[in-house]
GROMACS .gro file of C-alpha atoms in nm:
model
  512
    1MET     CA    1  10.859   5.373   7.933
    2SER     CA    2  10.644   5.217   7.627
    3ALA     CA    3  10.852   5.258   7.305
    4ASP     CA    4  10.491   5.294   7.151
    5ASN     CA    5  10.541   5.649   7.284
    6PRO     CA    6  10.866   5.778   7.280
    7GLN     CA    7  10.726   6.098   7.455
    8ALA     CA    8  10.631   5.919   7.736
    9GLY     CA    9  10.777   5.972   8.093
   10ARG     CA   10  10.962   6.315   7.993
   11PRO     CA   11  10.831   6.640   8.169
   12LYS     CA   12  10.573   6.845   8.077
   13LEU     CA   13  10.644   7.162   7.969
   14GLU     CA   14  10.412   7.469   7.980
   15PHE     CA   15  10.385   7.842   7.826
   16ASN     CA   16  10.534   8.157   7.970
   17ALA     CA   17  10.461   8.464   7.819
   18VAL     CA   18  10.666   8.669   8.077
   19ASP     CA   19  10.934   8.402   8.039
   20VAL     CA   20  10.897   8.426   7.543
   21ILE     CA   21  10.920   8.782   7.601
   22ASN     CA   22  11.176   8.856   7.826
   23LYS     CA   23  11.363   8.575   7.641
   24THR     CA   24  11.216   8.728   7.260
   25TYR     CA   25  11.338   9.145   7.417
   26ALA     CA   26  11.634   9.188   7.595
   27ASN     CA   27  11.767   9.398   7.398
   28SER     CA   28  11.472   9.612   7.278
   29THR     CA   29  11.391   9.935   7.352
   30GLU     CA   30  11.071  10.071   7.522
   31TYR     CA   31  10.956  10.211   7.191
   32ASP     CA   32  11.038   9.847   7.034
   33LEU     CA   33  10.814   9.716   7.314
   34ASN     CA   34  10.567   9.972   7.219
   35ASP     CA   35  10.540   9.893   6.862
   36ALA     CA   36  10.517   9.531   6.926
   37LEU     CA   37  10.183   9.602   7.101
   38ILE     CA   38  10.042   9.822   6.848
   39PHE     CA   39  10.131   9.604   6.576
   40LEU     CA   40   9.993   9.311   6.798
   41THR     CA   41   9.672   9.459   6.893
   42LYS     CA   42   9.591   9.549   6.441
   43ALA     CA   43   9.691   9.159   6.446
   44ILE     CA   44   9.454   9.076   6.712
   45ASN     CA   45   9.160   9.339   6.609
   46LYS     CA   46   9.196   9.259   6.262
   47THR     CA   47   9.145   8.819   6.253
   48LYS     CA   48   8.852   8.957   6.547
   49VAL     CA   49   8.689   9.123   6.186
   50ARG     CA   50   8.755   8.813   5.952
   51ASN     CA   51   8.661   8.566   6.166
   52LYS     CA   52   8.385   8.813   6.274
   53GLN     CA   53   8.328   8.822   5.889
   54LEU     CA   54   8.369   8.470   5.873
   55VAL     CA   55   8.100   8.338   6.115
   56LYS     CA   56   7.819   8.652   5.977
   57GLN     CA   57   7.886   8.494   5.621
   58HIS     CA   58   7.875   8.086   5.775
   59PHE     CA   59   7.658   8.186   6.074
   60GLY     CA   60   7.363   7.952   5.971
   61LYS     CA   61   7.633   7.658   5.992
   62PHE     CA   62   7.779   7.766   6.313
   63VAL     CA   63   7.328   7.797   6.463
   64GLN     CA   64   7.322   7.409   6.284
   65CYS     CA   65   7.591   7.303   6.435
   66ARG     CA   66   7.496   7.394   6.805
   67ALA     CA   67   7.195   7.272   6.706
   68VAL     CA   68   7.309   6.919   6.619
   69LEU     CA   69   7.504   6.914   6.874
   70GLU     CA   70   7.156   6.997   7.135
   71GLU     CA   71   6.963   6.750   7.021
   72ILE     CA   72   7.318   6.479   7.008
   73TRP     CA   73   7.292   6.587   7.350
   74THR     CA   74   6.923   6.561   7.467
   75ASP     CA   75   6.929   6.187   7.320
   76ILE     CA   76   7.237   6.133   7.554
   77LYS     CA   77   7.022   6.263   7.861
   78GLN     CA   78   6.729   6.067   7.758
   79LYS     CA   79   6.914   5.726   7.710
   80GLY     CA   80   7.045   5.817   7.983
   81TYR     CA   81   7.473   5.800   7.824
   82ASP     CA   82   7.553   6.090   8.029
   83LYS     CA   83   7.605   5.871   8.305
   84GLU     CA   84   7.882   5.650   8.140
   85PHE     CA   85   8.040   5.963   8.040
   86THR     CA   86   8.374   6.057   8.176
   87SER     CA   87   8.465   6.439   8.307
   88ASP     CA   88   8.680   6.540   8.035
   89LEU     CA   89   8.382   6.400   7.831
   90GLU     CA   90   8.150   6.635   7.924
   91SER     CA   91   8.380   6.942   8.059
   92ASN     CA   92   8.457   6.919   7.588
   93ILE     CA   93   8.113   7.002   7.518
   94LYS     CA   94   8.070   7.270   7.787
   95VAL     CA   95   8.385   7.407   7.623
   96ILE     CA   96   8.219   7.331   7.293
   97GLU     CA   97   7.950   7.553   7.388
   98GLU     CA   98   8.111   7.799   7.552
   99LYS     CA   99   8.358   7.873   7.281
  100PHE     CA  100   8.025   7.862   7.013
  101LYS     CA  101   7.918   8.168   7.271
  102ASP     CA  102   8.286   8.314   7.205
  103ILE     CA  103   8.270   8.280   6.843
  104THR     CA  104   7.898   8.410   6.806
  105SER     CA  105   7.879   8.716   7.031
  106GLY     CA  106   7.764   9.042   6.938
  107ILE     CA  107   7.691   8.885   6.633
  108SER     CA  108   7.330   8.922   6.629
  109ASP     CA  109   7.309   9.226   6.779
  110ASP     CA  110   7.581   9.354   6.501
  111GLY     CA  111   7.262   9.162   6.205
  112ASN     CA  112   7.011   9.318   6.429
  113ASN     CA  113   7.123   9.688   6.390
  114GLU     CA  114   7.283   9.660   5.989
  115VAL     CA  115   6.896   9.503   5.920
  116ASN     CA  116   6.734   9.782   6.119
  117ARG     CA  117   6.959  10.005   5.900
  118SER     CA  118   6.885   9.824   5.579
  119ARG     CA  119   6.550   9.848   5.628
  120ARG     CA  120   6.484  10.234   5.721
  121GLU     CA  121   6.683  10.222   5.341
  122TYR     CA  122   6.408   9.986   5.225
  123TYR     CA  123   6.134  10.169   5.309
  124THR     CA  124   6.331  10.541   5.234
  125LYS     CA  125   6.342  10.491   4.857
  126ARG     CA  126   6.047  10.227   4.799
  127TYR     CA  127   5.786  10.495   4.977
  128ALA     CA  128   5.960  10.791   4.888
  129LEU     CA  129   5.654  10.889   4.637
  130LEU     CA  130   5.411  10.824   4.976
  131PHE     CA  131   5.633  11.007   5.237
  132ASN     CA  132   5.664  11.331   4.974
  133ILE     CA  133   5.309  11.346   4.834
  134LYS     CA  134   5.211  11.617   4.927
  135LEU     CA  135   5.502  11.811   4.790
  136ASN     CA  136   5.481  11.640   4.495
  137LEU     CA  137   5.155  11.659   4.417
  138ARG     CA  138   5.138  12.068   4.515
  139ARG     CA  139   5.349  12.140   4.266
  140ASN     CA  140   5.115  11.887   3.934
  141LEU     CA  141   4.833  12.044   4.100
  142HIS     CA  142   4.796  12.160   3.724
  143ASN     CA  143   4.976  11.903   3.583
  144LEU     CA  144   4.607  11.660   3.602
  145GLU     CA  145   4.757  11.360   3.440
  146ARG     CA  146   5.109  11.350   3.628
  147PHE     CA  147   4.928  11.477   3.981
  148VAL     CA  148   4.602  11.139   3.889
  149ASP     CA  149   4.947  10.965   3.841
  150ILE     CA  150   5.131  11.000   4.185
  151TYR     CA  151   4.796  11.012   4.399
  152ARG     CA  152   4.706  10.680   4.204
  153ASP     CA  153   5.064  10.517   4.270
  154ALA     CA  154   5.080  10.681   4.674
  155ALA     CA  155   4.751  10.522   4.730
  156ARG     CA  156   4.863  10.199   4.630
  157MET     CA  157   5.155  10.280   4.858
  158TYR     CA  158   4.923  10.360   5.164
  159GLU     CA  159   4.733  10.012   5.114
  160GLU     CA  160   5.051   9.837   5.223
  161LEU     CA  161   5.052  10.056   5.513
  162ARG     CA  162   4.748  10.163   5.600
  163HIS     CA  163   4.785  10.046   5.930
  164SER     CA  164   5.116  10.259   6.021
  165VAL     CA  165   4.909  10.629   6.183
  166TYR     CA  166   5.249  10.783   6.032
  167ALA     CA  167   5.095  10.685   5.679
  168GLN     CA  168   4.784  10.804   5.794
  169LYS     CA  169   4.900  11.094   5.863
  170ILE     CA  170   5.072  11.189   5.561
  171TRP     CA  171   4.792  11.089   5.330
  172SER     CA  172   4.607  11.328   5.585
  173SER     CA  173   4.768  11.593   5.479
  174ILE     CA  174   4.666  11.621   5.128
  175HIS     CA  175   4.329  11.712   5.183
  176ASP     CA  176   4.320  12.041   5.095
  177GLU     CA  177   4.535  11.947   4.731
  178ARG     CA  178   4.318  11.657   4.672
  179CYS     CA  179   4.011  11.978   4.686
  180GLU     CA  180   4.193  12.195   4.524
  181PHE     CA  181   4.250  11.991   4.263
  182LEU     CA  182   3.876  11.831   4.174
  183GLU     CA  183   3.752  12.203   4.177
  184THR     CA  184   3.968  12.228   3.917
  185ILE     CA  185   3.789  11.940   3.703
  186TYR     CA  186   3.455  12.064   3.775
  187ARG     CA  187   3.492  12.401   3.692
  188SER     CA  188   3.686  12.278   3.362
  189ILE     CA  189   3.392  12.077   3.258
  190GLN     CA  190   3.136  12.353   3.332
  191ARG     CA  191   3.323  12.570   3.120
  192PRO     CA  192   3.175  12.657   2.828
  193GLY     CA  193   3.171  12.461   2.503
  194CYS     CA  194   3.343  12.149   2.669
  195SER     CA  195   3.270  11.918   2.410
  196PHE     CA  196   3.105  11.570   2.575
  197HIS     CA  197   3.471  11.374   2.509
  198GLU     CA  198   3.607  11.672   2.714
  199ALA     CA  199   3.410  11.636   2.986
  200LEU     CA  200   3.452  11.254   3.042
  201TYR     CA  201   3.769  11.282   2.985
  202TYR     CA  202   3.716  11.537   3.312
  203PHE     CA  203   3.479  11.327   3.490
  204ASP     CA  204   3.687  11.013   3.499
  205LEU     CA  205   4.065  11.182   3.579
  206TYR     CA  206   3.817  11.368   3.909
  207PHE     CA  207   3.677  10.982   4.025
  208LYS     CA  208   4.050  10.893   3.994
  209VAL     CA  209   4.058  11.110   4.320
  210CYS     CA  210   3.785  11.126   4.450
  211GLU     CA  211   3.722  10.951   4.754
  212HIS     CA  212   3.307  10.919   4.660
  213LYS     CA  213   3.299  10.764   4.381
  214SER     CA  214   2.876  10.848   4.409
  215GLU     CA  215   2.889  11.185   4.432
  216HIS     CA  216   2.583  11.353   4.302
  217LYS     CA  217   2.684  11.674   4.179
  218ILE     CA  218   2.995  11.583   3.925
  219MET     CA  219   2.742  11.350   3.741
  220ASN     CA  220   2.496  11.635   3.661
  221THR     CA  221   2.755  11.859   3.533
  222LEU     CA  222   2.814  11.556   3.373
  223LEU     CA  223   2.391  11.520   3.236
  224VAL     CA  224   2.436  11.902   3.147
  225ASN     CA  225   2.624  11.847   2.896
  226PHE     CA  226   2.506  11.540   2.745
  227LYS     CA  227   2.208  11.706   2.645
  228GLU     CA  228   2.365  12.040   2.579
  229ASN     CA  229   2.612  11.849   2.333
  230SER     CA  230   2.324  11.631   2.174
  231ALA     CA  231   2.151  11.949   2.102
  232ARG     CA  232   2.371  12.033   1.952
  233SER     CA  233   2.401  11.775   1.773
  234LEU     CA  234   2.015  11.752   1.655
  235GLU     CA  235   2.041  12.053   1.503
  236LEU     CA  236   2.271  11.938   1.227
  237SER     CA  237   2.063  11.557   1.245
  238CYS     CA  238   1.975  11.709   0.899
  239LEU     CA  239   2.353  11.662   0.755
  240ASP     CA  240   2.353  11.305   0.817
  241GLU     CA  241   2.060  11.196   1.069
  242LYS     CA  242   2.266  10.784   1.085
  243GLU     CA  243   2.535  11.001   1.242
  244CYS     CA  244   2.334  11.264   1.434
  245LEU     CA  245   2.196  10.906   1.606
  246ASP     CA  246   2.501  10.732   1.606
  247GLU     CA  247   2.659  11.018   1.831
  248VAL     CA  248   2.424  11.031   2.063
  249THR     CA  249   2.416  10.711   2.152
  250LYS     CA  250   2.735  10.702   2.226
  251HIS     CA  251   2.802  10.957   2.410
  252TYR     CA  252   2.475  10.796   2.644
  253LEU     CA  253   2.624  10.493   2.680
  254LYS     CA  254   2.953  10.633   2.768
  255LEU     CA  255   2.689  10.854   3.023
  256ILE     CA  256   2.540  10.568   3.151
  257GLY     CA  257   2.849  10.376   3.226
  258ARG     CA  258   2.969  10.642   3.480
  259VAL     CA  259   2.694  10.755   3.673
  260ASN     CA  260   2.421  10.689   3.967
  261GLU     CA  261   2.084  10.499   3.939
  262LYS     CA  262   1.912  10.906   3.964
  263ILE     CA  263   2.146  11.031   3.634
  264GLN     CA  264   2.063  10.710   3.465
  265ILE     CA  265   1.723  10.735   3.457
  266GLN     CA  266   1.743  11.143   3.398
  267GLY     CA  267   2.005  11.140   3.115
  268THR     CA  268   1.758  10.791   2.989
  269ASP     CA  269   1.502  11.050   2.936
  270TYR     CA  270   1.649  11.318   2.717
  271TYR     CA  271   1.843  10.989   2.536
  272PHE     CA  272   1.482  10.839   2.420
  273TRP     CA  273   1.372  11.243   2.365
  274CYS     CA  274   1.690  11.254   2.111
  275ILE     CA  275   1.584  10.954   1.936
  276GLU     CA  276   1.227  11.060   1.891
  277LYS     CA  277   1.278  11.396   1.753
  278ILE     CA  278   1.397  11.174   1.355
  279LEU     CA  279   1.321  10.860   1.442
  280TYR     CA  280   0.905  10.870   1.372
  281THR     CA  281   1.064  11.139   1.088
  282ARG     CA  282   1.204  10.815   0.858
  283GLY     CA  283   1.084  10.520   0.735
  284LEU     CA  284   0.979  10.171   0.877
  285PHE     CA  285   1.351   9.993   0.792
  286PHE     CA  286   1.523  10.310   0.924
  287SER     CA  287   1.327  10.243   1.252
  288LYS     CA  288   1.334   9.926   1.294
  289VAL     CA  289   1.738   9.934   1.209
  290TRP     CA  290   1.731  10.169   1.525
  291ILE     CA  291   1.463   9.951   1.733
  292LYS     CA  292   1.731   9.670   1.713
  293LYS     CA  293   1.994   9.893   1.820
  294LEU     CA  294   1.802  10.023   2.039
  295ARG     CA  295   1.777   9.656   2.254
  296GLU     CA  296   2.119   9.634   2.203
  297ASN     CA  297   2.178   9.953   2.358
  298VAL     CA  298   2.116   9.754   2.740
  299ARG     CA  299   2.353   9.416   2.661
  300MET     CA  300   2.672   9.715   2.629
  301VAL     CA  301   2.663   9.894   3.018
  302GLN     CA  302   2.522   9.773   3.383
  303PHE     CA  303   2.203   9.984   3.402
  304SER     CA  304   2.032   9.967   3.778
  305THR     CA  305   1.725   9.817   3.841
  306ASP     CA  306   1.552  10.114   3.798
  307ALA     CA  307   1.681  10.266   3.547
  308ARG     CA  308   1.690   9.897   3.322
  309ALA     CA  309   1.296   9.952   3.383
  310VAL     CA  310   1.282  10.296   3.276
  311TYR     CA  311   1.513  10.194   2.937
  312PHE     CA  312   1.229   9.887   2.793
  313SER     CA  313   0.923  10.104   2.920
  314HIS     CA  314   1.044  10.408   2.661
  315LEU     CA  315   1.164  10.145   2.434
  316LYS     CA  316   0.841   9.959   2.456
  317ARG     CA  317   0.652  10.289   2.366
  318VAL     CA  318   0.876  10.378   2.046
  319LYS     CA  319   0.789  10.069   1.896
  320THR     CA  320   0.423  10.090   1.984
  321LYS     CA  321   0.422  10.377   1.807
  322VAL     CA  322   0.650  10.301   1.485
  323ILE     CA  323   0.390  10.052   1.432
  324ASP     CA  324   0.173  10.201   1.474
  325GLY     CA  325   0.279  10.477   1.213
  326GLY     CA  326   0.318  10.159   1.019
  327PHE     CA  327  -0.021  10.096   0.959
  328GLN     CA  328  -0.177  10.437   0.980
  329ASP     CA  329  -0.154  10.551   0.628
  330ILE     CA  330  -0.421  10.320   0.480
  331PRO     CA  331  -0.410  10.380   0.081
  332ASN     CA  332  -0.604  10.453  -0.195
  333VAL     CA  333  -0.825  10.109  -0.216
  334THR     CA  334  -1.043   9.958  -0.468
  335VAL     CA  335  -1.122   9.619  -0.504
  336ASP     CA  336  -0.844   9.582  -0.796
  337THR     CA  337  -0.581   9.693  -0.509
  338PHE     CA  338  -0.727   9.568  -0.204
  339GLY     CA  339  -0.486   9.249  -0.288
  340ASP     CA  340  -0.179   9.470  -0.323
  341ALA     CA  341  -0.327   9.663   0.040
  342MET     CA  342  -0.273   9.331   0.187
  343GLU     CA  343   0.026   9.267   0.065
  344HIS     CA  344   0.211   9.562   0.184
  345LEU     CA  345   0.024   9.455   0.507
  346GLN     CA  346   0.221   9.173   0.478
  347ASP     CA  347   0.516   9.371   0.474
  348ILE     CA  348   0.478   9.566   0.722
  349PHE     CA  349   0.365   9.267   0.997
  350ASN     CA  350   0.686   9.088   0.880
  351LEU     CA  351   0.873   9.386   0.925
  352PHE     CA  352   0.811   9.427   1.283
  353ALA     CA  353   0.763   9.082   1.398
  354ASP     CA  354   1.092   8.949   1.517
  355ILE     CA  355   1.209   9.325   1.703
  356VAL     CA  356   0.854   9.238   1.904
  357SER     CA  357   0.848   9.064   2.229
  358LYS     CA  358   0.536   8.816   2.263
  359GLU     CA  359   0.334   9.088   2.412
  360GLU     CA  360   0.392   9.325   2.161
  361LYS     CA  361   0.363   9.112   1.897
  362ARG     CA  362  -0.021   9.069   1.955
  363TYR     CA  363  -0.048   9.400   1.976
  364LEU     CA  364   0.093   9.390   1.621
  365ARG     CA  365  -0.173   9.139   1.517
  366SER     CA  366  -0.425   9.302   1.667
  367LYS     CA  367  -0.305   9.630   1.455
  368VAL     CA  368  -0.293   9.405   1.138
  369LEU     CA  369  -0.691   9.343   1.183
  370GLU     CA  370  -0.740   9.697   1.272
  371TYR     CA  371  -0.564   9.761   0.960
  372VAL     CA  372  -0.798   9.494   0.717
  373ASN     CA  373  -1.113   9.670   0.845
  374ASN     CA  374  -0.950   9.980   0.755
  375CYS     CA  375  -0.894   9.928   0.433
  376TYR     CA  376  -1.250   9.690   0.398
  377GLU     CA  377  -1.431  10.023   0.522
  378SER     CA  378  -1.287  10.245   0.249
  379VAL     CA  379  -1.285  10.012  -0.058
  380GLU     CA  380  -1.585  10.022  -0.237
  381LEU     CA  381  -1.800   9.782  -0.312
  382LYS     CA  382  -1.986   9.839  -0.698
  383LYS     CA  383  -2.121   9.486  -0.703
  384PHE     CA  384  -2.206   9.178  -0.595
  385SER     CA  385  -1.842   8.960  -0.693
  386ASP     CA  386  -1.682   9.317  -0.528
  387LEU     CA  387  -1.750   9.091  -0.194
  388ASP     CA  388  -1.606   8.797  -0.323
  389THR     CA  389  -1.312   8.934  -0.400
  390VAL     CA  390  -1.206   9.106  -0.098
  391ILE     CA  391  -1.318   8.844   0.082
  392LYS     CA  392  -1.047   8.623  -0.111
  393ASN     CA  393  -0.786   8.871  -0.051
  394ILE     CA  394  -0.868   8.885   0.356
  395TYR     CA  395  -0.846   8.547   0.401
  396GLY     CA  396  -0.499   8.549   0.213
  397ILE     CA  397  -0.345   8.740   0.527
  398ARG     CA  398  -0.486   8.491   0.795
  399HIS     CA  399  -0.168   8.320   0.801
  400LEU     CA  400  -0.032   8.620   0.994
  401LEU     CA  401  -0.289   8.566   1.286
  402GLY     CA  402  -0.062   8.267   1.480
  403SER     CA  403  -0.239   7.899   1.396
  404PRO     CA  404  -0.610   7.840   1.293
  405ASP     CA  405  -0.729   7.841   1.673
  406SER     CA  406  -0.635   8.148   1.776
  407GLU     CA  407  -0.839   8.402   1.920
  408ASP     CA  408  -0.715   8.644   1.681
  409VAL     CA  409  -0.803   8.412   1.373
  410LYS     CA  410  -1.173   8.358   1.456
  411ASP     CA  411  -1.202   8.743   1.557
  412LEU     CA  412  -1.117   8.762   1.126
  413TYR     CA  413  -1.373   8.511   1.053
  414ARG     CA  414  -1.603   8.690   1.257
  415MET     CA  415  -1.515   9.057   1.109
  416ILE     CA  416  -1.561   8.858   0.797
  417ALA     CA  417  -1.899   8.691   0.883
  418ARG     CA  418  -1.973   9.078   0.974
  419TYR     CA  419  -1.901   9.190   0.619
  420MET     CA  420  -2.096   8.940   0.450
  421GLU     CA  421  -2.387   9.026   0.703
  422ASN     CA  422  -2.351   9.424   0.590
  423HIS     CA  423  -2.374   9.326   0.245
  424THR     CA  424  -2.625   9.108   0.288
  425THR     CA  425  -2.863   9.337   0.462
  426ARG     CA  426  -2.704   9.592   0.214
  427ILE     CA  427  -2.860   9.428  -0.143
  428VAL     CA  428  -3.177   9.303   0.082
  429GLY     CA  429  -3.228   9.662   0.144
  430LEU     CA  430  -3.210   9.750  -0.231
  431ILE     CA  431  -3.488   9.547  -0.329
  432THR     CA  432  -3.672   9.687  -0.011
  433GLU     CA  433  -3.603   9.949  -0.200
  434MET     CA  434  -3.709   9.816  -0.568
  435ILE     CA  435  -4.042   9.687  -0.389
  436GLY     CA  436  -4.090  10.064  -0.242
  437ARG     CA  437  -4.126  10.183  -0.549
  438LYS     CA  438  -4.316   9.883  -0.733
  439ALA     CA  439  -4.090   9.775  -0.952
  440SER     CA  440  -4.175   9.520  -1.151
  441ASP     CA  441  -4.154   9.080  -1.089
  442VAL     CA  442  -3.932   9.114  -1.401
  443GLN     CA  443  -3.693   9.394  -1.214
  444ILE     CA  444  -3.717   9.196  -0.896
  445LEU     CA  445  -3.637   8.811  -1.100
  446MET     CA  446  -3.366   9.005  -1.314
  447GLU     CA  447  -3.162   9.148  -0.942
  448VAL     CA  448  -3.168   8.828  -0.757
  449VAL     CA  449  -2.964   8.658  -1.127
  450ARG     CA  450  -2.719   8.906  -1.076
  451ILE     CA  451  -2.714   8.750  -0.733
  452ILE     CA  452  -2.743   8.418  -0.815
  453GLU     CA  453  -2.412   8.511  -1.066
  454GLU     CA  454  -2.207   8.762  -0.889
  455MET     CA  455  -2.239   8.552  -0.532
  456PRO     CA  456  -2.268   8.173  -0.578
  457MET     CA  457  -2.152   8.145  -0.251
  458GLU     CA  458  -2.314   8.326  -0.097
  459HIS     CA  459  -2.663   8.398  -0.326
  460LEU     CA  460  -2.893   8.116  -0.021
  461ARG     CA  461  -2.824   8.282   0.241
  462ILE     CA  462  -2.941   8.644   0.078
  463ILE     CA  463  -3.244   8.502  -0.125
  464ARG     CA  464  -3.381   8.378   0.181
  465ARG     CA  465  -3.315   8.729   0.322
  466ILE     CA  466  -3.567   8.858   0.102
  467LYS     CA  467  -3.882   8.594   0.095
  468PRO     CA  468  -4.062   8.747   0.374
  469LEU     CA  469  -4.055   9.049   0.071
  470VAL     CA  470  -4.181   8.890  -0.152
  471GLU     CA  471  -4.367   8.660  -0.028
  472ASN     CA  472  -4.671   8.912  -0.141
  473ARG     CA  473  -4.566   8.874  -0.509
  474PRO     CA  474  -4.690   8.487  -0.646
  475VAL     CA  475  -4.420   8.555  -0.994
  476ALA     CA  476  -4.174   8.623  -0.839
  477MET     CA  477  -4.199   8.342  -0.545
  478TYR     CA  478  -4.326   8.077  -0.828
  479TYR     CA  479  -3.951   8.125  -1.012
  480LEU     CA  480  -3.767   8.115  -0.615
  481SER     CA  481  -4.024   7.831  -0.530
  482ASN     CA  482  -3.736   7.583  -0.585
  483ILE     CA  483  -3.426   7.771  -0.473
  484LEU     CA  484  -3.602   7.766  -0.120
  485SER     CA  485  -3.762   7.447  -0.134
  486LEU     CA  486  -4.073   7.534  -0.127
  487GLU     CA  487  -4.404   7.407  -0.263
  488PRO     CA  488  -4.488   7.665  -0.558
  489PRO     CA  489  -4.735   7.915  -0.500
  490ARG     CA  490  -5.076   7.838  -0.674
  491LEU     CA  491  -5.103   8.084  -0.942
  492SER     CA  492  -5.509   8.243  -1.161
  493ASN     CA  493  -5.510   8.164  -1.471
  494ASP     CA  494  -5.396   8.588  -1.561
  495LEU     CA  495  -5.107   8.485  -1.252
  496ARG     CA  496  -5.012   8.166  -1.451
  497LYS     CA  497  -5.007   8.341  -1.779
  498LYS     CA  498  -4.752   8.613  -1.635
  499VAL     CA  499  -4.542   8.374  -1.568
  500ASP     CA  500  -4.508   8.175  -1.870
  501GLU     CA  501  -4.431   8.524  -2.051
  502ILE     CA  502  -4.109   8.521  -1.877
  503ARG     CA  503  -4.067   8.180  -1.864
  504ASP     CA  504  -3.809   8.171  -2.142
  505GLN     CA  505  -3.636   8.459  -1.929
  506PHE     CA  506  -3.600   8.325  -1.578
  507GLY     CA  507  -3.689   7.964  -1.625
  508PHE     CA  508  -3.326   7.803  -1.523
  509LEU     CA  509  -3.438   7.932  -1.155
  510LEU     CA  510  -3.681   7.659  -1.177
  511SER     CA  511  -3.355   7.400  -1.197
  512VAL     CA  512  -3.104   7.591  -1.023
   0.00000   0.00000   0.00000
């Protein structure tokens, strides 16, 4: 026997349950044994339940331990160490595996059942609104906003479960409720006296439930409502025209943002009809302000391509008509007020210059030329000097027409040349008339002197036009020869005597 191990050599005792019970319960009755059995059964069951709870609470750790053991065992086998194991060590590892199976047996099944129950409870609570949607919608058919809220919340839930056959059946079951709701909305918009704000309210509710986002019928109904309410606004426009147009524009923009291309075009046609009913009756500044607003509208809402083109076509026509109106009224122009008329022209041009496109600016310049011509045609040129005054005022507006080499400026110069030529022709006509009625040389020369005094820049061109008319009048030609750079005509004694008689009056012509 070893001194280090006092137990060595003792006989090994084995536990015998029957012997223990016989000794412990030797004097007990059958009832005592039954009570003991019941107690032990309860104790064992409690222990099992407690063990299960412990395992559930720490199930991850059990799994982790098993995984570690399996990794160790796999590593041992790969390295060949298992061949060196004793049978006791190998059996101990197997015992551990068996114990793990015993401890965790039933836990997975219980966990799965519990998960399934929890999942059912979760889905029942999470999607209760969707599962009961038909009843909830039916109860709120006339509570429009509540109906929409229920529908939209349920729709979001349905999107999460849309691949579920059960969810699809539930969603299909509300077809009648949805149709009845939409019909109620449609009748509300059609109600006589429905304001546009009310119509928009119903319209928005409609499309929160309607599955067809481009339904033409309801959009056309909104257009009809827009027209009716705009017409009522126009009837009261005499009270405040600006307020009227503001209201119509606000409604128009809300309409455009909600309807399809066809309704956008029809709404745009009617909108510009309303604008023109008022715009052309007001002053130019009011028109300019509203043209600017019309330009801004296209940046505030989304137009379809074709509707946008229609809008700009209307806008261009309105601008053209307003510009025409601005240049249409020609003031009562005289030589003295011609300068004022040209200043008025510049004011009109500058008023529109910043609201027109490049193409429209060319049209604006053409209206400038037209206005100048109309003013010239209306003025009465009584004196030769009147033309000079008018021409100077016309030159003063040439900067409106662009660079000096632009076609519009060239057109202006051609107009001025035509005016001067026409005036020259008129003067020549006067001389022709004088000669025709046998006016004296003195009268003709007096007219020439007036031309020189009143038209210092143009007199030479006019006198050259007169030359063929007076070539048969030696006295007149004598005094005009120096101006025309010609040799004086040969004169008889009688003619020289006539020349000398009027030398004091017209002698200066020989040195001009």
